[in-house]
mmCIF file of C-alpha atoms in Angstrom:
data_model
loop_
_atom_site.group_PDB
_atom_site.id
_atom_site.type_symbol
_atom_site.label_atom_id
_atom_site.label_comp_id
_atom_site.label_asym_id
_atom_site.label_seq_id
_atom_site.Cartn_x
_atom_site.Cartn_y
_atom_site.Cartn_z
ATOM 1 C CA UNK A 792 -20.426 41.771 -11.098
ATOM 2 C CA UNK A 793 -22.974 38.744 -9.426
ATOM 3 C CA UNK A 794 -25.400 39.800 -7.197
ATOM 4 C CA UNK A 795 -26.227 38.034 -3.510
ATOM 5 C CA UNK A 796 -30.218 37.772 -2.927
ATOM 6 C CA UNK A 797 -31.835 36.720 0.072
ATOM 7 C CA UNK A 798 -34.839 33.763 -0.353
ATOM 8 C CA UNK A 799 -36.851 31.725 2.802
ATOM 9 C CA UNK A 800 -36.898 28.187 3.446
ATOM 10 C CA UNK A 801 -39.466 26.445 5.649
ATOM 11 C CA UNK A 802 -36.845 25.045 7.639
ATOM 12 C CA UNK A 803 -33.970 26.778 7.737
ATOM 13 C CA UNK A 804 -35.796 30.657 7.341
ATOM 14 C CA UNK A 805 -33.917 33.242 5.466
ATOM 15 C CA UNK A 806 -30.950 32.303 2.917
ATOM 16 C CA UNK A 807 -28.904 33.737 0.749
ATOM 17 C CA UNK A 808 -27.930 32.780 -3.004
ATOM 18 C CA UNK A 809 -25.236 34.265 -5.407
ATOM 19 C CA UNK A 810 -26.172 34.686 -8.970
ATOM 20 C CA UNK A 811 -23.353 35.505 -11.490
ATOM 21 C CA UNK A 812 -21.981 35.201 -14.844
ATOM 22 C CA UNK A 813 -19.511 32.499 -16.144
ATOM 23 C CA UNK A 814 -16.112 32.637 -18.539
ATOM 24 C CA UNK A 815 -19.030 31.256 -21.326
ATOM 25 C CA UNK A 816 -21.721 33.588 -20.579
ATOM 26 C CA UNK A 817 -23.808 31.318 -19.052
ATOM 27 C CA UNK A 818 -25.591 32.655 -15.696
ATOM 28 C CA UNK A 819 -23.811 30.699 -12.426
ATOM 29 C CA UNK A 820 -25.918 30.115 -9.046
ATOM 30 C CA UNK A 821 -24.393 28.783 -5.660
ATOM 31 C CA UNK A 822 -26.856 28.595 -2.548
ATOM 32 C CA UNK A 823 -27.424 27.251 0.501
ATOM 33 C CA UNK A 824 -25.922 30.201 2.634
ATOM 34 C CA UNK A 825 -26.725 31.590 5.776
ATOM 35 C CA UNK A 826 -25.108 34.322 6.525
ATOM 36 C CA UNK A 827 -24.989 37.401 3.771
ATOM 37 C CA UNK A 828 -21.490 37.771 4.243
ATOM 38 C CA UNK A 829 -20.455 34.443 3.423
ATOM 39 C CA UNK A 830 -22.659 34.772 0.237
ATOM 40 C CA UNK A 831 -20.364 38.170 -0.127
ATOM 41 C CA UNK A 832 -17.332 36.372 0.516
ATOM 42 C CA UNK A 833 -18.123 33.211 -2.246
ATOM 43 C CA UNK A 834 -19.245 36.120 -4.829
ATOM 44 C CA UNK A 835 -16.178 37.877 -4.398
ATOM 45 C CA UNK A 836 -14.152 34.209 -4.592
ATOM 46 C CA UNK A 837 -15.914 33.883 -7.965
ATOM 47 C CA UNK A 838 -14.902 37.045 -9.243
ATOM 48 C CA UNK A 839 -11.001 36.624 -9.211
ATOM 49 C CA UNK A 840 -11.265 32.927 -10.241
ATOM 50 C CA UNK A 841 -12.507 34.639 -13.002
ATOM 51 C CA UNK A 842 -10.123 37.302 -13.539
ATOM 52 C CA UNK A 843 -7.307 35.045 -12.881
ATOM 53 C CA UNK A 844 -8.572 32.312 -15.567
ATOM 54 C CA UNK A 845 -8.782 29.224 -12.816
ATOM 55 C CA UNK A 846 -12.616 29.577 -12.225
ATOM 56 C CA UNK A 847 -14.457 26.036 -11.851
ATOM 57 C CA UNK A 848 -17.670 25.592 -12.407
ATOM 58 C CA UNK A 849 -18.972 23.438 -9.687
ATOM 59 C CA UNK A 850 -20.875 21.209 -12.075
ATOM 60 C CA UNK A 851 -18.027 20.389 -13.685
ATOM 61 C CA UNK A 852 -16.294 19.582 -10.373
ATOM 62 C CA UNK A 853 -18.701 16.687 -9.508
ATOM 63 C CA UNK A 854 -18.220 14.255 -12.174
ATOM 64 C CA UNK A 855 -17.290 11.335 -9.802
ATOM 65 C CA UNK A 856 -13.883 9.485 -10.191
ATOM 66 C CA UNK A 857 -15.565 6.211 -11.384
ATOM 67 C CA UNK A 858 -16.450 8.228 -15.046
ATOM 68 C CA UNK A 859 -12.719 9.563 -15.143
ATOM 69 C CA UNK A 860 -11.073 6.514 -14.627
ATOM 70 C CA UNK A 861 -11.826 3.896 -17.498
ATOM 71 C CA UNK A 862 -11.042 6.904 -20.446
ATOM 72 C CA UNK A 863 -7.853 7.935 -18.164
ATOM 73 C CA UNK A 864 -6.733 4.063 -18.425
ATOM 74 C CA UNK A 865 -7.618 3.754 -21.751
ATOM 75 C CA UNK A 866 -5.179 6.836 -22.848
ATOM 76 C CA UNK A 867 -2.569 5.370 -20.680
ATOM 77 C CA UNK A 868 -2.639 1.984 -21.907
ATOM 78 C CA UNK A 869 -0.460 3.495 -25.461
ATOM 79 C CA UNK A 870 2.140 4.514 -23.316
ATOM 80 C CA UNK A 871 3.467 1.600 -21.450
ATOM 81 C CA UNK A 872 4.069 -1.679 -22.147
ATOM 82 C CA UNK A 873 1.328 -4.525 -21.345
ATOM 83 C CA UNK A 874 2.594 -5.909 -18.090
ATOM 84 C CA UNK A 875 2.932 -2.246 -16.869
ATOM 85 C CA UNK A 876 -0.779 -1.334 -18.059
ATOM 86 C CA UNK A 877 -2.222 -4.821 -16.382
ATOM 87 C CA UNK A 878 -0.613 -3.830 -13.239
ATOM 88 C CA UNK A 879 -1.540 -0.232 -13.092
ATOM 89 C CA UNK A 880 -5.218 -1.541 -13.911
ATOM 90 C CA UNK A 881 -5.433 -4.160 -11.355
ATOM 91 C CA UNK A 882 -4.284 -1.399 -9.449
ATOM 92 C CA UNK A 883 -7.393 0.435 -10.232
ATOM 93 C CA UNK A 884 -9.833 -2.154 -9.993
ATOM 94 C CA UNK A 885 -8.668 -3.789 -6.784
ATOM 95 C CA UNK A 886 -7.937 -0.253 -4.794
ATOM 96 C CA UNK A 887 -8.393 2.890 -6.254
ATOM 97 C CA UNK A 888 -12.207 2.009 -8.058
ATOM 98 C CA UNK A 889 -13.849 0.870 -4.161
ATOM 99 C CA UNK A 890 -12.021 3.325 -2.555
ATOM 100 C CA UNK A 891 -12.619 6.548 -4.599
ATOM 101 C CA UNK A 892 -14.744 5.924 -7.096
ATOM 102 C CA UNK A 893 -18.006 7.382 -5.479
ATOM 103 C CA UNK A 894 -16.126 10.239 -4.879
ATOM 104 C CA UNK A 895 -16.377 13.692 -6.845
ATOM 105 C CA UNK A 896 -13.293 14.420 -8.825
ATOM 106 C CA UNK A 897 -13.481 17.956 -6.712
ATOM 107 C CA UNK A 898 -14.469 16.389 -3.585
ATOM 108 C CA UNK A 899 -10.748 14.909 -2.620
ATOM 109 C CA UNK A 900 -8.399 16.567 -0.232
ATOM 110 C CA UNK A 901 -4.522 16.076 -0.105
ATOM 111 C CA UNK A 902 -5.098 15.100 3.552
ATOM 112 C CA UNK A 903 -7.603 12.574 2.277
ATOM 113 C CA UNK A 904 -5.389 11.322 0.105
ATOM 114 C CA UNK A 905 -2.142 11.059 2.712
ATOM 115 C CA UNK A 906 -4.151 9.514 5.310
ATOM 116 C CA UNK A 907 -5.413 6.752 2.689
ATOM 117 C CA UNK A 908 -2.026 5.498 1.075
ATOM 118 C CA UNK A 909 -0.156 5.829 4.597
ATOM 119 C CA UNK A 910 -2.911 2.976 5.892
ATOM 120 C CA UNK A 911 -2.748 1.159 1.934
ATOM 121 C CA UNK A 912 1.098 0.903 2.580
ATOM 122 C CA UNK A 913 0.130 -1.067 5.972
ATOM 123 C CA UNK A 914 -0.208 -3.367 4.391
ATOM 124 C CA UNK A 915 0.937 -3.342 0.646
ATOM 125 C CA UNK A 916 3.886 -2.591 -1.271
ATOM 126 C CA UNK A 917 5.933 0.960 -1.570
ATOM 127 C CA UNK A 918 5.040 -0.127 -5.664
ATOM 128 C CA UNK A 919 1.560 -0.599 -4.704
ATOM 129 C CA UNK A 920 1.244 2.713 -3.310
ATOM 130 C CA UNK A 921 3.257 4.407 -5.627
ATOM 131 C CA UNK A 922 0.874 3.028 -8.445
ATOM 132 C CA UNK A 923 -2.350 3.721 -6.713
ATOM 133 C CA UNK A 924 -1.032 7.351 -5.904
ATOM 134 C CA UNK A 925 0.008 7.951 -9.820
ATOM 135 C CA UNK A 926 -2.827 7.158 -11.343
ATOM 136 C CA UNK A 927 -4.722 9.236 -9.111
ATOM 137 C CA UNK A 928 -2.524 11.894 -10.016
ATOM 138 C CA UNK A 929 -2.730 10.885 -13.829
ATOM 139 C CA UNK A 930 -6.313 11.730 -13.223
ATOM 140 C CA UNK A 931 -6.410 14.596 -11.283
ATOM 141 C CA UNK A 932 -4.072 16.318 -14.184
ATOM 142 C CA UNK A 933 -6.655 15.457 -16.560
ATOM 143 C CA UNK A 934 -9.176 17.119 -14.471
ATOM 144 C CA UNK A 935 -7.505 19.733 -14.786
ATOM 145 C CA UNK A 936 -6.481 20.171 -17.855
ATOM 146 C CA UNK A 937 -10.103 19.731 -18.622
ATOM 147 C CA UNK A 938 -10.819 22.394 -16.411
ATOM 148 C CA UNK A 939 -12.701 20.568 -13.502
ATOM 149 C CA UNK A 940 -10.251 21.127 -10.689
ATOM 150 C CA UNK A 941 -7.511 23.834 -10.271
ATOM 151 C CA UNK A 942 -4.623 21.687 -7.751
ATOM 152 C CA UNK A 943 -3.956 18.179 -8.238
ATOM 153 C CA UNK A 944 -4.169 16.877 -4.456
ATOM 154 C CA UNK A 945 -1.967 13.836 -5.335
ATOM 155 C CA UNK A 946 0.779 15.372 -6.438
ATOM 156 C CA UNK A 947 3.709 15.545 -3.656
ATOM 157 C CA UNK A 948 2.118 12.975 -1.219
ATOM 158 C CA UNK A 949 5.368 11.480 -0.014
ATOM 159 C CA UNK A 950 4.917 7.849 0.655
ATOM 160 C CA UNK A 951 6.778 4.684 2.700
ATOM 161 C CA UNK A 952 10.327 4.532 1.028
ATOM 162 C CA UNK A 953 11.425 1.417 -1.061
ATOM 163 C CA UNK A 954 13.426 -1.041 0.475
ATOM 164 C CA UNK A 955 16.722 -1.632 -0.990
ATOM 165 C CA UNK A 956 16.754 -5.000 -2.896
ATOM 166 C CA UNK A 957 18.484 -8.248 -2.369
ATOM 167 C CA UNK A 958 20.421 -8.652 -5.387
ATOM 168 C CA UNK A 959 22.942 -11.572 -6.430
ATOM 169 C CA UNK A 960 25.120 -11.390 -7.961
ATOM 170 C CA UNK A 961 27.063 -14.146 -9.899
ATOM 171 C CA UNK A 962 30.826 -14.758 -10.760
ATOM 172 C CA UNK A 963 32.182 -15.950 -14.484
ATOM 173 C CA UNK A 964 32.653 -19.192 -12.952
ATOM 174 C CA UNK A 965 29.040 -19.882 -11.483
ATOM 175 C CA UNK A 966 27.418 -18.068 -14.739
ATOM 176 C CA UNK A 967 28.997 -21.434 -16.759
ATOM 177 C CA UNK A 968 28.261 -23.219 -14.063
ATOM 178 C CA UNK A 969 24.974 -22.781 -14.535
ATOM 179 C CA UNK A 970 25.226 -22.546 -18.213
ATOM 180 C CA UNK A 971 26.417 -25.907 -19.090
ATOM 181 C CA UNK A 972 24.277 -27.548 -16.070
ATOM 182 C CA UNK A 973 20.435 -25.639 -18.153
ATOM 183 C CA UNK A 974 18.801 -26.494 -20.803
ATOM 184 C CA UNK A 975 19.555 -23.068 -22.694
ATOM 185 C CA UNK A 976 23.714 -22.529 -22.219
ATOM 186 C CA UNK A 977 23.882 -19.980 -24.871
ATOM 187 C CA UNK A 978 20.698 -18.125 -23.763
ATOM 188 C CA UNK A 979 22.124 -18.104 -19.735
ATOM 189 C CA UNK A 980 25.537 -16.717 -20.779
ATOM 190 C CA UNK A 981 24.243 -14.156 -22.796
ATOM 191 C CA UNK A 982 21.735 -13.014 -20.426
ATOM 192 C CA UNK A 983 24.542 -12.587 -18.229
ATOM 193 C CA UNK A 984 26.805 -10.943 -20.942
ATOM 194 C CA UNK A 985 24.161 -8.397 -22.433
ATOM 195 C CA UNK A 986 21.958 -7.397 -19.399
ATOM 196 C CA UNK A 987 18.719 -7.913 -21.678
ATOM 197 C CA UNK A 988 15.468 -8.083 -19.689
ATOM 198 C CA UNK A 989 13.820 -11.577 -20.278
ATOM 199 C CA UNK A 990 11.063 -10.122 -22.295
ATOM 200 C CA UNK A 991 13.626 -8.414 -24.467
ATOM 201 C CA UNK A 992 16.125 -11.726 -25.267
ATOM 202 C CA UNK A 993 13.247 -13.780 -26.169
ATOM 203 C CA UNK A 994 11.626 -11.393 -28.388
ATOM 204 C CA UNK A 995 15.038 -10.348 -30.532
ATOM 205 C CA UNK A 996 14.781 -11.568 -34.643
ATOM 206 C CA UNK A 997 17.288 -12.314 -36.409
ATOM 207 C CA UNK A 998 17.633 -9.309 -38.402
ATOM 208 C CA UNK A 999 18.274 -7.674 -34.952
ATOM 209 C CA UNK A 1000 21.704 -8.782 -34.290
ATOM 210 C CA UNK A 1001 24.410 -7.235 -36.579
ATOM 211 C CA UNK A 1002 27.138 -10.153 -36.084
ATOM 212 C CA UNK A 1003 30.005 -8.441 -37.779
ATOM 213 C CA UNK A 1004 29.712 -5.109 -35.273
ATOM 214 C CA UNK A 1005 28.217 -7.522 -32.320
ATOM 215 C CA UNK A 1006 25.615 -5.006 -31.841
ATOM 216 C CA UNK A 1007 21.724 -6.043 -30.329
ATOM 217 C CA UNK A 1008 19.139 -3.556 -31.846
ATOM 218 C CA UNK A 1009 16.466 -4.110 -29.012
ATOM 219 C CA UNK A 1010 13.122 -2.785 -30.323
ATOM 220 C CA UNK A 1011 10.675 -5.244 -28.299
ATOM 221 C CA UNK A 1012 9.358 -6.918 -25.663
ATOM 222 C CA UNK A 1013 7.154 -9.293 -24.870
ATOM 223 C CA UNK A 1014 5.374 -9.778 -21.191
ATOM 224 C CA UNK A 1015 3.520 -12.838 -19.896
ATOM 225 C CA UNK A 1016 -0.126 -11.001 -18.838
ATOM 226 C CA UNK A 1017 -2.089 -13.600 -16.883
ATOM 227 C CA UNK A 1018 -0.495 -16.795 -18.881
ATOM 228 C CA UNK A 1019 -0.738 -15.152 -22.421
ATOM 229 C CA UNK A 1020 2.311 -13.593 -24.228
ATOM 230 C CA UNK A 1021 2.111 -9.955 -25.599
ATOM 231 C CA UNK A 1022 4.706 -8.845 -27.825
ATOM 232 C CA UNK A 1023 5.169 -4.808 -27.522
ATOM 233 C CA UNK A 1024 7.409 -2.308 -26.807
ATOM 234 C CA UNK A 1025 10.167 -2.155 -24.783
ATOM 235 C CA UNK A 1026 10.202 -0.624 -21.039
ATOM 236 C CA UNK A 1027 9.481 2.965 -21.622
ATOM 237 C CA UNK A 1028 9.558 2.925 -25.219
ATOM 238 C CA UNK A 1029 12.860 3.359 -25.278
ATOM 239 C CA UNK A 1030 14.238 1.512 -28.023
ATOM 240 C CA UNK A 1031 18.213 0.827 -27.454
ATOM 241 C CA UNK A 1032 21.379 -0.706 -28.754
ATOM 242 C CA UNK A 1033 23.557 -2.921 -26.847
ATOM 243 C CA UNK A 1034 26.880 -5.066 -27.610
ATOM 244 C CA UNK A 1035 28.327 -8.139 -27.048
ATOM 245 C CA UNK A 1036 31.561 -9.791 -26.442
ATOM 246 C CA UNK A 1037 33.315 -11.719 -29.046
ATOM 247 C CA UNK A 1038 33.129 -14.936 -26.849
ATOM 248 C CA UNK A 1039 29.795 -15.183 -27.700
ATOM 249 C CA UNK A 1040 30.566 -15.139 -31.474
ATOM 250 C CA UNK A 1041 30.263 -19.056 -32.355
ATOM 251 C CA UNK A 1042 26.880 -19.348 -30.341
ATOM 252 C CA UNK A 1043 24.846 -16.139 -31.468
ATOM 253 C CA UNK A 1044 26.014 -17.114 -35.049
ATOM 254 C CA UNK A 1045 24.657 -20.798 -34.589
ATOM 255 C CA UNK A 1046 21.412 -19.990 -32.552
ATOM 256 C CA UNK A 1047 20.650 -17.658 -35.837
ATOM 257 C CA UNK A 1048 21.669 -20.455 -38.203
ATOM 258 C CA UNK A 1049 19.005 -21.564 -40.563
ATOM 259 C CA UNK A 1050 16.764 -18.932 -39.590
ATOM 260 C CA UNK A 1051 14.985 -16.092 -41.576
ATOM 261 C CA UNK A 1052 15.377 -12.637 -40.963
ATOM 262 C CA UNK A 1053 11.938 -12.424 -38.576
ATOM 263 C CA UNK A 1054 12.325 -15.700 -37.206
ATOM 264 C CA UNK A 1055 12.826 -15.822 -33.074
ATOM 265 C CA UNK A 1056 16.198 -16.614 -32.181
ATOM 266 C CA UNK A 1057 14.503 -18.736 -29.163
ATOM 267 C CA UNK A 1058 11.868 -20.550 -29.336
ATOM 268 C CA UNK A 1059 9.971 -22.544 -27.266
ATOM 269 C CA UNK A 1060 9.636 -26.540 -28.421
ATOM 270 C CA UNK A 1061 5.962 -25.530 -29.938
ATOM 271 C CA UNK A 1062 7.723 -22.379 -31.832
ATOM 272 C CA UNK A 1063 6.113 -19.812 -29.330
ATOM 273 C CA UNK A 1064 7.839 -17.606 -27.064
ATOM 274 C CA UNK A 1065 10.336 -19.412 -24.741
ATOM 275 C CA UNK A 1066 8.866 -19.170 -21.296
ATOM 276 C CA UNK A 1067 11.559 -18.278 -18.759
ATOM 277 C CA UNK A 1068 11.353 -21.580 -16.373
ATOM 278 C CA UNK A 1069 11.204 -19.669 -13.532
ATOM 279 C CA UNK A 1070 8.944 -21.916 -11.855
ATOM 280 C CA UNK A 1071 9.703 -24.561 -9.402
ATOM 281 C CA UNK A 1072 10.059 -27.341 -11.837
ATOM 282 C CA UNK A 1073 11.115 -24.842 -14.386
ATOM 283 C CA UNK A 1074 14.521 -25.540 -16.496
ATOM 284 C CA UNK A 1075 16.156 -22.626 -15.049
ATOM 285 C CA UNK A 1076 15.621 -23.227 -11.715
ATOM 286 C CA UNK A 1077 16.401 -27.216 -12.294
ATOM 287 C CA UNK A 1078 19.899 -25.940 -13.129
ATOM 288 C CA UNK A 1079 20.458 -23.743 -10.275
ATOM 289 C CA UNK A 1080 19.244 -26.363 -8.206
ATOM 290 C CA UNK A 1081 21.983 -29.117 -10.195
ATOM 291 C CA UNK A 1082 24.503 -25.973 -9.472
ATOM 292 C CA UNK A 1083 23.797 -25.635 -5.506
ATOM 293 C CA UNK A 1084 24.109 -29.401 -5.014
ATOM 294 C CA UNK A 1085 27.886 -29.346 -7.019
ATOM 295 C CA UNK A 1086 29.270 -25.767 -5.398
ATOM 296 C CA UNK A 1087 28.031 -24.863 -1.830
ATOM 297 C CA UNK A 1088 29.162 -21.231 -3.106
ATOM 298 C CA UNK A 1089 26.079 -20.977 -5.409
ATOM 299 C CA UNK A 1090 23.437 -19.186 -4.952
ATOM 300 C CA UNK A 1091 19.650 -19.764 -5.452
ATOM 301 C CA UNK A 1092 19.223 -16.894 -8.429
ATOM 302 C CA UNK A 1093 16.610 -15.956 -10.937
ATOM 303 C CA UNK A 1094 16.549 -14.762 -14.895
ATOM 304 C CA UNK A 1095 16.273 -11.427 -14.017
ATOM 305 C CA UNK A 1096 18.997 -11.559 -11.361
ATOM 306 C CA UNK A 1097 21.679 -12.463 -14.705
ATOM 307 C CA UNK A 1098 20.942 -9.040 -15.384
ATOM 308 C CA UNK A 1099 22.008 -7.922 -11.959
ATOM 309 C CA UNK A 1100 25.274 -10.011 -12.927
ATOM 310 C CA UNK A 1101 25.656 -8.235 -15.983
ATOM 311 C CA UNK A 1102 25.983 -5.174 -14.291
ATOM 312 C CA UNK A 1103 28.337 -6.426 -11.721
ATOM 313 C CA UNK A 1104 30.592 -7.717 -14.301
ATOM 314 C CA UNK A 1105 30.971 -4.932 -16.431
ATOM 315 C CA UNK A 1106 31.252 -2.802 -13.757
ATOM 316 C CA UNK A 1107 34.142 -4.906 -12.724
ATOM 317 C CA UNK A 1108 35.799 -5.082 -15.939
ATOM 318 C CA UNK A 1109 36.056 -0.864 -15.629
ATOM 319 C CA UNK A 1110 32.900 0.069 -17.332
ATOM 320 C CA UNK A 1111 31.155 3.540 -15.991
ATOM 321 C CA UNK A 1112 28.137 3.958 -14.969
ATOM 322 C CA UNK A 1113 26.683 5.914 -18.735
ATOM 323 C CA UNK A 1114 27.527 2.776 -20.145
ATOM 324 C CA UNK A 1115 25.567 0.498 -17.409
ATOM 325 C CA UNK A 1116 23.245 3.327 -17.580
ATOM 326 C CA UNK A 1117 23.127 2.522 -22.044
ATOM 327 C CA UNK A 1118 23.380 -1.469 -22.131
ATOM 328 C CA UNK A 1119 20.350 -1.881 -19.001
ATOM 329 C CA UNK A 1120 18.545 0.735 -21.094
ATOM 330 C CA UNK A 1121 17.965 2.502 -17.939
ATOM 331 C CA UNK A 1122 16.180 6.218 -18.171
ATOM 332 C CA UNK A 1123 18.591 7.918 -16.013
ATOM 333 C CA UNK A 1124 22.238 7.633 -14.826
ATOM 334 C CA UNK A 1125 20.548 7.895 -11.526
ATOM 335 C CA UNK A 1126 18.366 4.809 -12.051
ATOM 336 C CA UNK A 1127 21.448 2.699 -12.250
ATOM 337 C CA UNK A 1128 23.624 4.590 -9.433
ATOM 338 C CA UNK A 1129 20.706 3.979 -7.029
ATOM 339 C CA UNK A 1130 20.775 0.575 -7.879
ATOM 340 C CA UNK A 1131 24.340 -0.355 -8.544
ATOM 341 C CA UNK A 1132 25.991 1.856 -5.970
ATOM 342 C CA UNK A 1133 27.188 0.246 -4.095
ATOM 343 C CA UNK A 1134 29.253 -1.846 -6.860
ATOM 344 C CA UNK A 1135 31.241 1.594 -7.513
ATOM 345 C CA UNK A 1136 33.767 1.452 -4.396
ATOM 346 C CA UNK A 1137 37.186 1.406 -5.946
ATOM 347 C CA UNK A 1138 35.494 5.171 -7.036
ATOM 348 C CA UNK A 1139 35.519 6.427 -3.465
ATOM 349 C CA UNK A 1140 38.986 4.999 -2.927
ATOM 350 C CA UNK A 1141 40.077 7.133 -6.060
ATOM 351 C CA UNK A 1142 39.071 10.644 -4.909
ATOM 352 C CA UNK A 1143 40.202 10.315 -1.014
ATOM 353 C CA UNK A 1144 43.900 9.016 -2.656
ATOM 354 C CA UNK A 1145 43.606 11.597 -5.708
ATOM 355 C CA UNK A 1146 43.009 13.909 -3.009
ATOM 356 C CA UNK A 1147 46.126 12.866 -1.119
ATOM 357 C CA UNK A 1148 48.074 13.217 -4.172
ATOM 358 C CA UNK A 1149 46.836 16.644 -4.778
ATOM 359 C CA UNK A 1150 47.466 17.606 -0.907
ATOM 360 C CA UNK A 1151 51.461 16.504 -0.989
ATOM 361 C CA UNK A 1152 52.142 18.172 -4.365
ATOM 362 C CA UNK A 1153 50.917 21.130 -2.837
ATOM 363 C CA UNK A 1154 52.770 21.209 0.398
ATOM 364 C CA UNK A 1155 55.612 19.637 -1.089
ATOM 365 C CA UNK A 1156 55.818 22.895 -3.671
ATOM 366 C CA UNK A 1157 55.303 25.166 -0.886
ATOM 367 C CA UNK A 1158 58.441 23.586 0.878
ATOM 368 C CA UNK A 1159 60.081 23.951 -2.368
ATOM 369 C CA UNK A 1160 59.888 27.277 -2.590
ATOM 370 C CA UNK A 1161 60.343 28.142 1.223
ATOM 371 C CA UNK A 1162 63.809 25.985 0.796
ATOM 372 C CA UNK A 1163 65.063 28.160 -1.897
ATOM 373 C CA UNK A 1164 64.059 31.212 -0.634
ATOM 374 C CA UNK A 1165 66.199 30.861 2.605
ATOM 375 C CA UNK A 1166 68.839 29.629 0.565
ATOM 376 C CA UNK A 1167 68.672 32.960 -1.530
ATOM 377 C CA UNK A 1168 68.549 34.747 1.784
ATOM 378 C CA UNK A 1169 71.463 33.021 3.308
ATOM 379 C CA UNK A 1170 73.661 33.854 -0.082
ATOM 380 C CA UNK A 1171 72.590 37.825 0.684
ATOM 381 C CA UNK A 1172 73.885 37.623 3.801
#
């Protein structure tokens, strides 16, 4: 057991100090108290840390947030693709770093925490504050791991909810439409046919399309990081297949014609990657711009929103949500439900009349059987 001694100040008088032995066998010693009791009270703290295994030593509690951070980012950086790890890092530099980095990795409280990201989503972004939160909490589980903390105070903060988004959705007719009106037709209709993320169509090889089983192995990505393309992997590292329909034979087979097994199958005119023309004088939004003039029906659409539409049309041809879930490469069935939901509403239809259907065979048995009982009945008689 420690042991609690009393020692004078010049200007506070008598204090009290706590002397005891860490899990290493090195000597521990906490002052600064007044009373004897709450020296008592910190010894005794000490003590069951101890016994339970969760004792911190308080030197190892004030390494400040602004050490932890760059090593934490470092590690995470191999786990996420480029875009993702210059976005969690401006993150870090632009919030987290002025906010907390003079801080003491034991000095943060959950309530410190809450109050912070409630006034951060003021005035930024649900993924703003979602991001600043889990890297604090990437952090924080280091800490502990490493023995410097025993709770991780960002864990469970619940934040400002995401708002739903805006998608559009487009029709077979408006995705030639805009096909035949770009400067890419085959790249727009398979975009819309395969669900691909930009990143992933123009980084696909040749040798990653099996033509006779129509089959897309997708094993990268590359992602535009302030003007500079870096080819990586894909979202999540999770490395997929997805098909194609046989429509698109004649065009996949041409756009790999000539080509050698590594070679791009887009390219941009200077044989780097093809940039997606997003921009206001883009190609892609030229066409949708060509395609609103011709059919008032059109709608002003991006890259990324032809994989909305190749959700909605697969969906609409009858295709469940496990296969959505398996062509969007999506990490959960619930990741596309949330997003696609509301897409599904022939399902709901489907139980309330299955249900119906259910209901009258039922009652219509148990009239069955009351009819031919009387009539037995009425033959006894």
């Amino acid at each position: 057991m420690g042991t609690v001694k009393a020692y004078s100040t010049k200007t506070k008088g008598r204090m009290y100090e706590v002397w005891y032995t860490k899990p290493d066998g090195t000597r521990g010693h906490d002052r600064g108290f007044k009373l004897k009791r709450d020296a008592e009270a910190h010894l005794a703290t000490v003590e069951v840390a101890k016994l339970r295994g969760s004792y911190v030593d308080p030197a190892d509690s004030k390494i400040r947030i602004s050490e932890l951070g760059p090593a934490w980012l470092e590690r995470h950086k191999s786990k996420v693709t480029a875009s993702s790890h210059h976005s969690v890092e401006s993150t870090w530099r632009v919030h987290v770093l002025p906010q907390w980095g003079h801080y003491s990795v034991g000095a943060i409280t959950r309530r410190d925490l809450a109050i912070w990201l409630t006034k951060l989503g003021e005035s930024r972004s649900h993924t703003t504050v979602a991001r600043a939160r889990d890297l604090l909490g990437g952090i924080f589980d280091e800490a502990i791991e490493d023995g410097r903390i025993v709770k991780n105070p960002a864990r469970g903060i619940a934040i400002k909810k995401k708002p739903l988004p805006e998608e559009t959705f487009l029709t077979h007719r408006q995705v030639e439409e805009l096909a035949r009106a770009s400067r890419y037709p085959t790249l727009v209709r398979f975009l819309a046919y395969t669900g691909l993320r930009w990143g992933e169509a123009t980084a696909l090889r040749v040798r990653n399309v099996d033509t006779a089983k129509r089959r897309l192995m997708i094993r990268e990505a590359v992602a535009e990081v302030n003007g500079r393309h870096i080819l990586g992997s894909v979202k999540s590292h999770e490395r997929r297949i997805v098909a194609y329909p046989d429509f698109l034979d004649p065009e996949i087979a041409e756009a790999c014609l000539a080509k050698g097994a590594d070679d791009r199958i887009w390219t941009a005119v200077d044989g780097g990657f093809l940039r997606s023309g997003n921009s206001r004088n883009g190609w892609f939004q030229a066409a949708v711009r060509r395609c609103m003039a011709a059919d008032s029906g059109m709608v002003r659409v991006t890259p990324h929103d032809l994989r909305h539409t190749a959700a909605s049309l697969a969906i609409s041809a009858g295709a469940n949500v496990k296969v959505i879930q398996r062509m969007l490469g999506h990490k959960s069935a619930k990741v596309t439900l949330d997003t696609y939901a509301a897409l599904f509403p022939d399902d709901l239809d489907n139980v309330t009349q299955a249900l119906s259907r259910q209901r009258a065979a039922t009652f219509s048995n148990l009239r069955s059987r009351v009819s031919g009982a009387n009539r037995v009945s009425a033959s006894l008689e």
